[in-house]
Short mmCIF file of C-alpha atoms in Angstrom, two decimals:
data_model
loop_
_atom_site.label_atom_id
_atom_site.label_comp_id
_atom_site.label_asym_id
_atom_site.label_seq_id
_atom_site.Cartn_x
_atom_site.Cartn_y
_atom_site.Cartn_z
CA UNK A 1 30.69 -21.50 3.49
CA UNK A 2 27.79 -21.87 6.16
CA UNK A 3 24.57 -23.48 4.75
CA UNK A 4 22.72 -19.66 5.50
CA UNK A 5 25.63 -17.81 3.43
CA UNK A 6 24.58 -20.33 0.26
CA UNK A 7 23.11 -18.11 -2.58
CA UNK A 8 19.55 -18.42 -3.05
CA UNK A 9 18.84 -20.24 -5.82
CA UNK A 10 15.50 -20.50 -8.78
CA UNK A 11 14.06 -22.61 -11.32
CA UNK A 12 11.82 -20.42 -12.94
CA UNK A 13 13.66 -19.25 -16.20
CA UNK A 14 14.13 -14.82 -16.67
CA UNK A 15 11.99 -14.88 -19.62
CA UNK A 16 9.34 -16.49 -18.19
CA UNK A 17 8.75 -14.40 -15.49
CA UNK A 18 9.46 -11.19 -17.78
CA UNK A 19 6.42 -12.81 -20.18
CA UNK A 20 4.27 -13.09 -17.17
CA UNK A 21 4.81 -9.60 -16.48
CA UNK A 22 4.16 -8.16 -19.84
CA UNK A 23 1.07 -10.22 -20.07
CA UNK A 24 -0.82 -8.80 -16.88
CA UNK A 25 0.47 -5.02 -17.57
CA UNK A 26 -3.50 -4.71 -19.28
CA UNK A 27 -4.58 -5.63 -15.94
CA UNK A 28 -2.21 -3.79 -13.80
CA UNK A 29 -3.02 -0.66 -15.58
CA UNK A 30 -7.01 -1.97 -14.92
CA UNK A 31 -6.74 -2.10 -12.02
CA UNK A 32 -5.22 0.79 -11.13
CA UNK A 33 -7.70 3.06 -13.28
CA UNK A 34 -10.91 1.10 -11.75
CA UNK A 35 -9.48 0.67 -8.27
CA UNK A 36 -7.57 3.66 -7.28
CA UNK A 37 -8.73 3.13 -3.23
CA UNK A 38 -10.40 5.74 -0.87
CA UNK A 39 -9.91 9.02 -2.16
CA UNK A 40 -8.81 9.80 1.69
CA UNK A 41 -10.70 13.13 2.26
CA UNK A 42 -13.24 13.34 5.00
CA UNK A 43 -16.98 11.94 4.26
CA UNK A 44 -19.52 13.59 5.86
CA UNK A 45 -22.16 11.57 7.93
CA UNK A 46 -25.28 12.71 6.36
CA UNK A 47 -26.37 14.52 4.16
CA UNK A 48 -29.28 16.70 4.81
CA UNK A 49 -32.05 17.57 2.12
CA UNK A 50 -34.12 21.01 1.75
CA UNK A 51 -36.12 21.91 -0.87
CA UNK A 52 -35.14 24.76 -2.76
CA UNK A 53 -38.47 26.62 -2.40
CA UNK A 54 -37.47 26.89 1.35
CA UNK A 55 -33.80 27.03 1.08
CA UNK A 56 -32.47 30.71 2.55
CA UNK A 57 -29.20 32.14 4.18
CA UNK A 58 -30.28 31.01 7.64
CA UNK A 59 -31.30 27.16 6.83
CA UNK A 60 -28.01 25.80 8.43
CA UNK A 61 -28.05 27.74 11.55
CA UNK A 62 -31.95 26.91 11.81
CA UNK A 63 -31.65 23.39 11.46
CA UNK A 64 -29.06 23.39 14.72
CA UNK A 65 -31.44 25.87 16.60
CA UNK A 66 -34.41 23.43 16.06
CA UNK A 67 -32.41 20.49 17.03
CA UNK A 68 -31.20 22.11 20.17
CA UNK A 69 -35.08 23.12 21.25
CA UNK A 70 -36.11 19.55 20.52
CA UNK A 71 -33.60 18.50 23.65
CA UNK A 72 -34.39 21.12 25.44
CA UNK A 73 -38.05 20.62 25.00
CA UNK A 74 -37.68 16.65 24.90
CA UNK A 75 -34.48 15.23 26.67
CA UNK A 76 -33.53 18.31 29.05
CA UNK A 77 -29.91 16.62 30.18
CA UNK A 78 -27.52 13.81 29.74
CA UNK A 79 -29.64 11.63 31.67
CA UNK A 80 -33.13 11.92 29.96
CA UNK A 81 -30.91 11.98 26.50
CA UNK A 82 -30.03 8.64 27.10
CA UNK A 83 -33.26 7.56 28.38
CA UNK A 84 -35.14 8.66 25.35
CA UNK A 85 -32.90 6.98 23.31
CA UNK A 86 -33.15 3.56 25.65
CA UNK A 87 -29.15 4.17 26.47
CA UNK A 88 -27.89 3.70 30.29
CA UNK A 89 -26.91 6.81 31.90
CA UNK A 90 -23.52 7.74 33.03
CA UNK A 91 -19.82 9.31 32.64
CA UNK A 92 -20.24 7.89 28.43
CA UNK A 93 -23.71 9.02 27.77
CA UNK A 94 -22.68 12.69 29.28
CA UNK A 95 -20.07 12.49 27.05
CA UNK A 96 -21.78 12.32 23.91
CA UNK A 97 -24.55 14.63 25.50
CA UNK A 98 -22.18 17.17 25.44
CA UNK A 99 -20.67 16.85 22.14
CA UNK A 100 -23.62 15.94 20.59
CA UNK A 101 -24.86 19.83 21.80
CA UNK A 102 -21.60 21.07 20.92
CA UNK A 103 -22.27 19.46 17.74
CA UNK A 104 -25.37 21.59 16.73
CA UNK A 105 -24.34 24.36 18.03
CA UNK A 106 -20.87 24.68 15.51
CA UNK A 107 -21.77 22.60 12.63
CA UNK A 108 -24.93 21.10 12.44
CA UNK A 109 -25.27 20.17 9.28
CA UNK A 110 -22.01 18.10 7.16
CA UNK A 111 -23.64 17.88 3.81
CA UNK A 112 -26.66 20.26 2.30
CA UNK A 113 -28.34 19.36 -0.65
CA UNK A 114 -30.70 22.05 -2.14
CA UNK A 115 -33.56 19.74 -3.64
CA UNK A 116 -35.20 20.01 -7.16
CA UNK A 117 -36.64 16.83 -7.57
CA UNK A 118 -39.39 14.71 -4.88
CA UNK A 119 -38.73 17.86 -2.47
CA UNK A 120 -39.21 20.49 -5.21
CA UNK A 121 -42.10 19.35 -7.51
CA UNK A 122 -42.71 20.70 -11.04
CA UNK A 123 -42.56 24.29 -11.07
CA UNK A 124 -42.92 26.59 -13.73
CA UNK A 125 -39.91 27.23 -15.67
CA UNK A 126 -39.39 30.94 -14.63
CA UNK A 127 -39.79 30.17 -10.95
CA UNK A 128 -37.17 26.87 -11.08
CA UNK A 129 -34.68 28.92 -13.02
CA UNK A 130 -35.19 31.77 -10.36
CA UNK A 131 -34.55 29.14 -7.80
CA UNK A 132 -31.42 27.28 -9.69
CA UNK A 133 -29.79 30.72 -9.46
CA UNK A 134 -30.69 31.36 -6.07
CA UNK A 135 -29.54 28.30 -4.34
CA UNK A 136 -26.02 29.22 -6.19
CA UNK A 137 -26.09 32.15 -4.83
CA UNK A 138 -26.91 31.24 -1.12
CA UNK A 139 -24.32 28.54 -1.48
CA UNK A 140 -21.08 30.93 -2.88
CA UNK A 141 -22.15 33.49 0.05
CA UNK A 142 -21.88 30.94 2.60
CA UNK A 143 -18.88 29.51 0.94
CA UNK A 144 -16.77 33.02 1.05
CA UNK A 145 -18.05 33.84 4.34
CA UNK A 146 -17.16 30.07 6.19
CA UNK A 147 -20.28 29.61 7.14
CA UNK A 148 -21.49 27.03 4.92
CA UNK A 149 -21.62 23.38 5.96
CA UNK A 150 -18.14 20.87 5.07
CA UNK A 151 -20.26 19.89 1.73
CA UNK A 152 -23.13 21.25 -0.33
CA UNK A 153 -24.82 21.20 -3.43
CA UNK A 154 -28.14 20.21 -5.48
CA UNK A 155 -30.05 17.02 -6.63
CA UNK A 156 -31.47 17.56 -10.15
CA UNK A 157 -33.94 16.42 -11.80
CA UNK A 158 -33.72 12.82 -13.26
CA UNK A 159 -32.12 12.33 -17.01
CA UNK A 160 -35.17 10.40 -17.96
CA UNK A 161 -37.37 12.05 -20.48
CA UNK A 162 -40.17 13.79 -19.31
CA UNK A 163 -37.46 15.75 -17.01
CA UNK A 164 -34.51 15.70 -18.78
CA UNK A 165 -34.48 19.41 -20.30
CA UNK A 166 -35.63 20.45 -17.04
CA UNK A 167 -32.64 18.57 -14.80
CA UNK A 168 -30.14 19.79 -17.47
CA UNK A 169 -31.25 23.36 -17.52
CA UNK A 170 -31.62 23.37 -13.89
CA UNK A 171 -27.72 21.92 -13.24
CA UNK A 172 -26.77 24.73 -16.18
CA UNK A 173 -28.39 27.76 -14.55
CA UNK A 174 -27.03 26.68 -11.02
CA UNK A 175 -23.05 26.32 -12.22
CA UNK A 176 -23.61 29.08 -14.19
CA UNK A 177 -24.35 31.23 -11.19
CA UNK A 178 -21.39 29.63 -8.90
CA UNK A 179 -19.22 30.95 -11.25
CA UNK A 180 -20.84 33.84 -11.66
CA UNK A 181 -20.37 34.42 -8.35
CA UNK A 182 -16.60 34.30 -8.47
CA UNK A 183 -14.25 32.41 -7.38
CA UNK A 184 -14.96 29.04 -9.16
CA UNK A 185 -16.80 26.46 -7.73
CA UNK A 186 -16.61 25.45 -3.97
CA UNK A 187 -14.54 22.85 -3.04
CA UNK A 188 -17.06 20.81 -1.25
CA UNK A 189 -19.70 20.96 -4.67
CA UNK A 190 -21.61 18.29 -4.87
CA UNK A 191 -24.46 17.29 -7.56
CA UNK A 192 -26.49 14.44 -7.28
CA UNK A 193 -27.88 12.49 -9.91
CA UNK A 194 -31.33 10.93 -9.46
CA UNK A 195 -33.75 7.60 -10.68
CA UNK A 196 -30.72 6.62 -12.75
CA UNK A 197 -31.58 2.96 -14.09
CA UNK A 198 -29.19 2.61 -17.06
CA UNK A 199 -25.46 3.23 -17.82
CA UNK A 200 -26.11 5.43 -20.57
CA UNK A 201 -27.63 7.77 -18.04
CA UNK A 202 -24.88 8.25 -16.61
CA UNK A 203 -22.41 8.36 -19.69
CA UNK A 204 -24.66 11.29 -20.70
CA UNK A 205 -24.17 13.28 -17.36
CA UNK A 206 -20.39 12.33 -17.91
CA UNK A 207 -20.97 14.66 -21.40
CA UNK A 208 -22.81 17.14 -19.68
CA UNK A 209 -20.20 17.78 -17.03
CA UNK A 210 -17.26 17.68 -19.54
CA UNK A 211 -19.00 20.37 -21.73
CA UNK A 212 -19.68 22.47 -19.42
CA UNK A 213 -15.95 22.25 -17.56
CA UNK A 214 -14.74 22.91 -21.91
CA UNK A 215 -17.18 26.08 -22.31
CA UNK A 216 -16.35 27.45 -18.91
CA UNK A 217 -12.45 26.93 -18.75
CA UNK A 218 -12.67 24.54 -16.00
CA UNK A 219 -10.01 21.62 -15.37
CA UNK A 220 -10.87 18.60 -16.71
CA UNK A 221 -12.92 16.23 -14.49
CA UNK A 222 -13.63 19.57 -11.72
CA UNK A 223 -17.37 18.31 -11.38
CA UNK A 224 -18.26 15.24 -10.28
CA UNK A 225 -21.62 13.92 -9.20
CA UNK A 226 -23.19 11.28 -6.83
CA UNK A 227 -25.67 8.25 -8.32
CA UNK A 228 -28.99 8.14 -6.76
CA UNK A 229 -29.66 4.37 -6.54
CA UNK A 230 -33.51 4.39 -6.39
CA UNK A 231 -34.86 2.27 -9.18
CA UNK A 232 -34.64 -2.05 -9.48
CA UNK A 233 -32.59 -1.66 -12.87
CA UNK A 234 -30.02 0.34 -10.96
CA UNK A 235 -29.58 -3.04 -8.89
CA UNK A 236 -29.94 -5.75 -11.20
CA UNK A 237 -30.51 -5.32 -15.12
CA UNK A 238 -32.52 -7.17 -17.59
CA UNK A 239 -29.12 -8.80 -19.05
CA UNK A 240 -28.68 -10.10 -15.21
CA UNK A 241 -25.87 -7.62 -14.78
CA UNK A 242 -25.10 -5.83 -11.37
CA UNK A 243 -26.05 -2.29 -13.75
CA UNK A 244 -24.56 -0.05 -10.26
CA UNK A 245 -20.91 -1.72 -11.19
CA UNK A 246 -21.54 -0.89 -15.23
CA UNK A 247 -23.13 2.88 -13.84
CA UNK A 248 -19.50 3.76 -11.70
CA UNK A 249 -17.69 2.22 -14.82
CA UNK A 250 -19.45 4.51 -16.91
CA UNK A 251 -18.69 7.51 -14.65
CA UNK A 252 -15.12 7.84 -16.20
CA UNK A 253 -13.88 8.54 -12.41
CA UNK A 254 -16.59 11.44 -11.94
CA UNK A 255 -18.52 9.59 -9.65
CA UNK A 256 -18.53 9.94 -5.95
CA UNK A 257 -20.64 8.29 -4.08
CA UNK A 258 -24.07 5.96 -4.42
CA UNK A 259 -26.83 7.09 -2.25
CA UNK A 260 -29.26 4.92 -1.54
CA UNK A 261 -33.07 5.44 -1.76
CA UNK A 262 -35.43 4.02 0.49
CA UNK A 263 -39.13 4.73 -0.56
CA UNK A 264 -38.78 4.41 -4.14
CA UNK A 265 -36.70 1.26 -4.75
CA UNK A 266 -38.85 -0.09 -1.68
CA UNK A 267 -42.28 1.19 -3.55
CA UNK A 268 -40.39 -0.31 -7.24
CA UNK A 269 -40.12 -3.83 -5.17
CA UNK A 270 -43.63 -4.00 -4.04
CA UNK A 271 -42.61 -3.13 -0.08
CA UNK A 272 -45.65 -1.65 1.20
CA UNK A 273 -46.20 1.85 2.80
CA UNK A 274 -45.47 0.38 6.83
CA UNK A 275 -42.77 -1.64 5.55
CA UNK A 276 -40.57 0.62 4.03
CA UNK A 277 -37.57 1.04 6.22
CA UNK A 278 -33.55 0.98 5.76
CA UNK A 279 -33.46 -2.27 7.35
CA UNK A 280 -35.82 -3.92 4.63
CA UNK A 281 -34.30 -6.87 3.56
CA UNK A 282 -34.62 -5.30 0.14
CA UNK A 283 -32.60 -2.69 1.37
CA UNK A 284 -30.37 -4.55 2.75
CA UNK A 285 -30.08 -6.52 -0.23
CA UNK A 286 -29.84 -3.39 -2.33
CA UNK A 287 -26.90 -1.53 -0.27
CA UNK A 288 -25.21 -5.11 -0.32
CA UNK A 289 -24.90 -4.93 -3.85
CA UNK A 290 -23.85 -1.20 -3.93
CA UNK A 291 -21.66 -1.96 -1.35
CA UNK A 292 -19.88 -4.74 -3.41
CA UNK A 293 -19.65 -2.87 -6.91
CA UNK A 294 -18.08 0.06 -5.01
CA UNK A 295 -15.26 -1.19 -2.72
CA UNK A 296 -11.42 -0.04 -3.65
CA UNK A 297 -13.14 2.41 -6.78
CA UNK A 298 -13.11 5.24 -4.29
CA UNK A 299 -17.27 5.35 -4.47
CA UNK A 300 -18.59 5.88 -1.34
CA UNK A 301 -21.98 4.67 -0.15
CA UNK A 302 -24.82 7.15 1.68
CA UNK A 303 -27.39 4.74 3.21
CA UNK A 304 -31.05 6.09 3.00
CA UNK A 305 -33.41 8.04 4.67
CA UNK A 306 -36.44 7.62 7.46
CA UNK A 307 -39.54 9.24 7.09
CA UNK A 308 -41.00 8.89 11.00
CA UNK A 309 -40.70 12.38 12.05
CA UNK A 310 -39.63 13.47 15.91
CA UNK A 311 -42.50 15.30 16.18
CA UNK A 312 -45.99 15.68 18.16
CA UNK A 313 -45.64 14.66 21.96
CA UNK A 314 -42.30 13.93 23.94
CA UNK A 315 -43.81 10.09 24.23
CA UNK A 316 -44.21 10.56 20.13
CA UNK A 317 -40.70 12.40 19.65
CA UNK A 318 -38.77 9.74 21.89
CA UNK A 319 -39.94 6.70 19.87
CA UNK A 320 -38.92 8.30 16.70
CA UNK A 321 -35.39 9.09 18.08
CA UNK A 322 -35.34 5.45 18.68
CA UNK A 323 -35.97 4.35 15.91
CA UNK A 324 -33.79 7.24 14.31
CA UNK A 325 -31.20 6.07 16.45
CA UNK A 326 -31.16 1.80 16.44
CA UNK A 327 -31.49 2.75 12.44
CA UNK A 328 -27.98 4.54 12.16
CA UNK A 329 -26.57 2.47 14.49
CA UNK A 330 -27.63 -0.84 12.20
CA UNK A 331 -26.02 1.03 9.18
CA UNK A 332 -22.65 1.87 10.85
CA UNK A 333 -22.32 -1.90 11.85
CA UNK A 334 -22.55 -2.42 8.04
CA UNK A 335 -20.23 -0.04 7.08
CA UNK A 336 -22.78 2.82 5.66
CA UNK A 337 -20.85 5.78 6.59
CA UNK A 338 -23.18 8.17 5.87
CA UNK A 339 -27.17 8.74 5.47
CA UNK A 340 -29.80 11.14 4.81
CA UNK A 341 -32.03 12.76 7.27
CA UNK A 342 -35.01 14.57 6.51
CA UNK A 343 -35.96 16.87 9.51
CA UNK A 344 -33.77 18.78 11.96
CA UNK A 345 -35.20 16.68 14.72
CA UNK A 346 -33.12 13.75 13.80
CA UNK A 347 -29.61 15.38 14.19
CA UNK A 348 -29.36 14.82 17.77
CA UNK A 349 -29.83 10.81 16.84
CA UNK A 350 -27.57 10.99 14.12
CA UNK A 351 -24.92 12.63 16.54
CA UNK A 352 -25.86 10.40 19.06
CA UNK A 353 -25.44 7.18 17.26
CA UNK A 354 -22.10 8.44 15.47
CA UNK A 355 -20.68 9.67 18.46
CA UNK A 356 -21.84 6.43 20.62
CA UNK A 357 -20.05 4.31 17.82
CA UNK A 358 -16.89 5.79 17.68
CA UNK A 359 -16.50 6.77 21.16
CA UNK A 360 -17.16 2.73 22.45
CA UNK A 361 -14.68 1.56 19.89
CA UNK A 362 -11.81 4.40 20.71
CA UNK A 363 -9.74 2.59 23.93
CA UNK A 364 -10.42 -1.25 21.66
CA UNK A 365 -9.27 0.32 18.51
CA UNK A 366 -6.67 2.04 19.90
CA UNK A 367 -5.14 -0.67 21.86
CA UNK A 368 -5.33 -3.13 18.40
CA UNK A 369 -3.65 -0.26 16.39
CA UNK A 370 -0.34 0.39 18.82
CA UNK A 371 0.24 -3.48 18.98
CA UNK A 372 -0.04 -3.84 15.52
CA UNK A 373 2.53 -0.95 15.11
CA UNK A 374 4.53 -2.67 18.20
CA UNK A 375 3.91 -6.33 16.21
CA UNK A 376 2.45 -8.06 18.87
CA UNK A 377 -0.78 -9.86 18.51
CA UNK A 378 -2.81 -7.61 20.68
CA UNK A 379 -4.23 -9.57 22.71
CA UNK A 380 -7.07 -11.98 21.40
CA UNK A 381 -6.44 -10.79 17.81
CA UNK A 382 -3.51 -10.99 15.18
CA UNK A 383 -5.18 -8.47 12.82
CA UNK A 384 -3.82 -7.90 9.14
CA UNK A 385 -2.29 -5.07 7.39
CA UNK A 386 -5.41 -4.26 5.32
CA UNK A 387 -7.41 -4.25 9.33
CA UNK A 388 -4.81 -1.85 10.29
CA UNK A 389 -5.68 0.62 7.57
CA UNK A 390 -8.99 0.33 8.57
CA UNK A 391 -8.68 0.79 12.27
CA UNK A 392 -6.90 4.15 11.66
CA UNK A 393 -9.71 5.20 8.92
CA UNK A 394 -12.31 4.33 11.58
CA UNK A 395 -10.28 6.40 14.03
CA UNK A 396 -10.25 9.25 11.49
CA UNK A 397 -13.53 9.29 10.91
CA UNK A 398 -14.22 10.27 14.47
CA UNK A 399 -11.47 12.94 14.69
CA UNK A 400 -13.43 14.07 11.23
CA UNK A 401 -17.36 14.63 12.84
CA UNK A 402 -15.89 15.29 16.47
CA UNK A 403 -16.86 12.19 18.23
CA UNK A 404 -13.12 12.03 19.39
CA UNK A 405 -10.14 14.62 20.48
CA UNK A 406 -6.40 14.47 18.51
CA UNK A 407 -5.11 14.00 22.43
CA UNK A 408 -7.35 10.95 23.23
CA UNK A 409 -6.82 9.22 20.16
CA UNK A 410 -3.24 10.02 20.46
CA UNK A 411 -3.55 8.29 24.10
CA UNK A 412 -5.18 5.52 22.77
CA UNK A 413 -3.18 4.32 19.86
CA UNK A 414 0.06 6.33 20.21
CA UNK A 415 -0.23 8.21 16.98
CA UNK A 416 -0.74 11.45 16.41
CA UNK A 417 -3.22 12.64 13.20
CA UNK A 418 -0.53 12.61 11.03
CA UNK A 419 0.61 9.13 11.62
CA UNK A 420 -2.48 8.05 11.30
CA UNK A 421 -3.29 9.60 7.20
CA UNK A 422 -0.31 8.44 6.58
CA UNK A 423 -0.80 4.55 7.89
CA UNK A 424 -5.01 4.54 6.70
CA UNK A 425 -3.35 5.80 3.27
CA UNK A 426 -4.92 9.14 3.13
CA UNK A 427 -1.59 11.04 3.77
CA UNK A 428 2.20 10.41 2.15
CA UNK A 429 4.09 7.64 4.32
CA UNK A 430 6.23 8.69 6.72
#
């Protein structure tokens, strides 16, 4: 018999190994419930924020219209686009001129959340409760008709409790109406949770979506919500715990993302007014934790918000789109997805910086992804299995906000969409 044809042979005895098994099944099962991985559905890249006092059927479309009118007012062409934004001009920065235009003119806005907390104020109960049912309203219209943005929904008041009644009452009054307004509640719903600083917080908004899913027939776990991360004890508690790991835990699997807050956690840590930025290295420290307690749980992370306005003069409107602009840019690099912006002035950055980011890494990407598929070591670098899961998210994520075409991706890495769910994990294997 040749030496290859010889049986394998092992020491370890059956039972052992058997033993080991049963031993870890607590942790398989663990892991699996607290790990599950990207949910693989698209995230939007922003998520825009309008108070509900101001919030009517024609806030989307006016958002894109105002954006447009600040490039036409402010950056008429590729050329002074780029400039404004400190970019060179040329074939790339007509590129993502153009799509950045096209942009605002189909969907401007990913994400819409209908404010009734900082935005809103205290109102008097009649008028909020008007509003709650309102905002429902606007939102199931624009549903049915396809004209609502990829994701919408409302940020509540805060469970703490000089609001709590109000938050509750207000989330009530708004599902209420969805449903009232037939056909169940939009796929895209989102809620978001604000100033949450303790577990229990959140363990109560678990109980508050579960009763309401019982009384209205609903599937269980059909509303979810999103974690404001906005106060220190959200970071780090008083028992020295990372209390944003203990918050998801405490979700039961209803949350779905951790948006970051930039003026109060900077405010809670002392930052003063000039200082209070994304790029803070409170912030940063912040969204590093965040980042940490949410990988593999299928949490996604929204990175804050800037309050410098693109408005006043074109000298005035270009340095705020630069900062806009470096400031997305900086949170893309560090894997923040996602953001919020404040005033329709700073979608043509946000476009700008997405589309600049995915665009510059398409022919790289592309070439890394086909020789991992063809097992060479592309080049300069041998990448990993786990790297080639991300390179086809990242590519994914451009086909998702329309910084890149099916056929140029396609081009680029030799896969078509399909192929490319199905090797990022968001689609079956095929």
């Amino acid at each position: 018999m040749a030496q290859h044809d010889t049986p394998a042979r092992t020491t370890l005895p059956a039972a052992l190994r058997a033993d080991v098994d049963a031993s870890l099944a607590a942790v398989d099962a663990d892991l699996a419930r607290r790990y599950p991985g990207d949910p693989g559905t698209r995230q939007p890249v922003h998520t825009v924020y309008v108070p509900a006092d101001v919030l009517d059927a024609g806030t989307v479309r006016s958002w894109g219209d105002r954006a447009l009118a600040a490039m036409d007012a402010h950056a008429p062409g590729p050329a002074a686009f780029a400039a404004a934004l400190g970019l060179p001009a040329g074939p790339s920065a007509e590129e993502v001129h153009g799509r950045v235009r096209a942009k605002l003119a189909r969907e401007p806005v990913e994400d819409l959340r209908v404010d009734f907390e900082d935005g809103y104020g205290v109102r008097p109960d009649a008028e909020e409760d008007a509003a709650a049912v309102r905002a429902a309203r606007l939102l199931a219209e624009a549903a049915a008709e396809g004209s609502g943005p990829f994701c919408a929904g409302i940020r509540i008041k805060c469970l703490e409790a000089a609001s709590r009644s109000r938050g509750v009452r207000t989330l009530d009054l708004f599902l209420t109406a969805l449903l009232d307004a037939g056909g169940g509640l939009p796929e895209g719903l989102r809620v978001t949770l604000p100033k949450v600083a303790y577990p229990e917080q959140v363990a109560a908004m678990v109980r508050l979506c579960a009763g309401f899913e019982e009384a209205a027939g609903l599937p269980a776990g059909r509303i979810g919500f999103e974690i404001q991360v906005e106060t220190t004890q959200a970071v780090l508690g008083a028992d020295g715990r990372a209390t944003v790991a203990r918050m998801i835990d405490a979700a039961r699997g209803r949350c779905t993302g951790l948006h970051y807050g930039t003026f109060d956690y900077s405010a809670a840590c002392g930052v003063g007014p000039a200082q209070q930025s994304p790029d803070h290295p409170a912030a940063d420290h912040a969204k590093a934790v965040m980042q940490v307690a949410a990988a593999g749980t299928g949490v996604r992370l929204s990175d804050g918000s800037v309050n410098v306005l693109p408005t006043g003069t074109t000298a005035e409107v270009h340095a705020a789109w630069r900062l806009h602009h470096a400031l997305v840019r900086r949170a893309l690099h560090r894997a923040y997805h996602q953001g919020w912006d404040m005033h329709p002035g700073h979608l043509p950055t946000r476009y700008a910086a997405v589309y600049g980011f995915y665009r510059e890494g398409l022919a790289g990407n592309g070439r890394r992804l086909a020789a991992y598929l063809a097992r060479t070591a592309g080049g300069a670098v041998l990448d990993e299995p786990a790297t080639a899961r991300a390179l086809a998210g990242h590519l994914l994520r451009g086909l998702d906000c329309g910084a890149l075409d099916a056929a140029e991706v396609e081009r680029a890495s030799g896969l078509d969409r399909a192929r490319l769910e199905a090797l990022s994990g968001r689609g079956p294997a095929g």
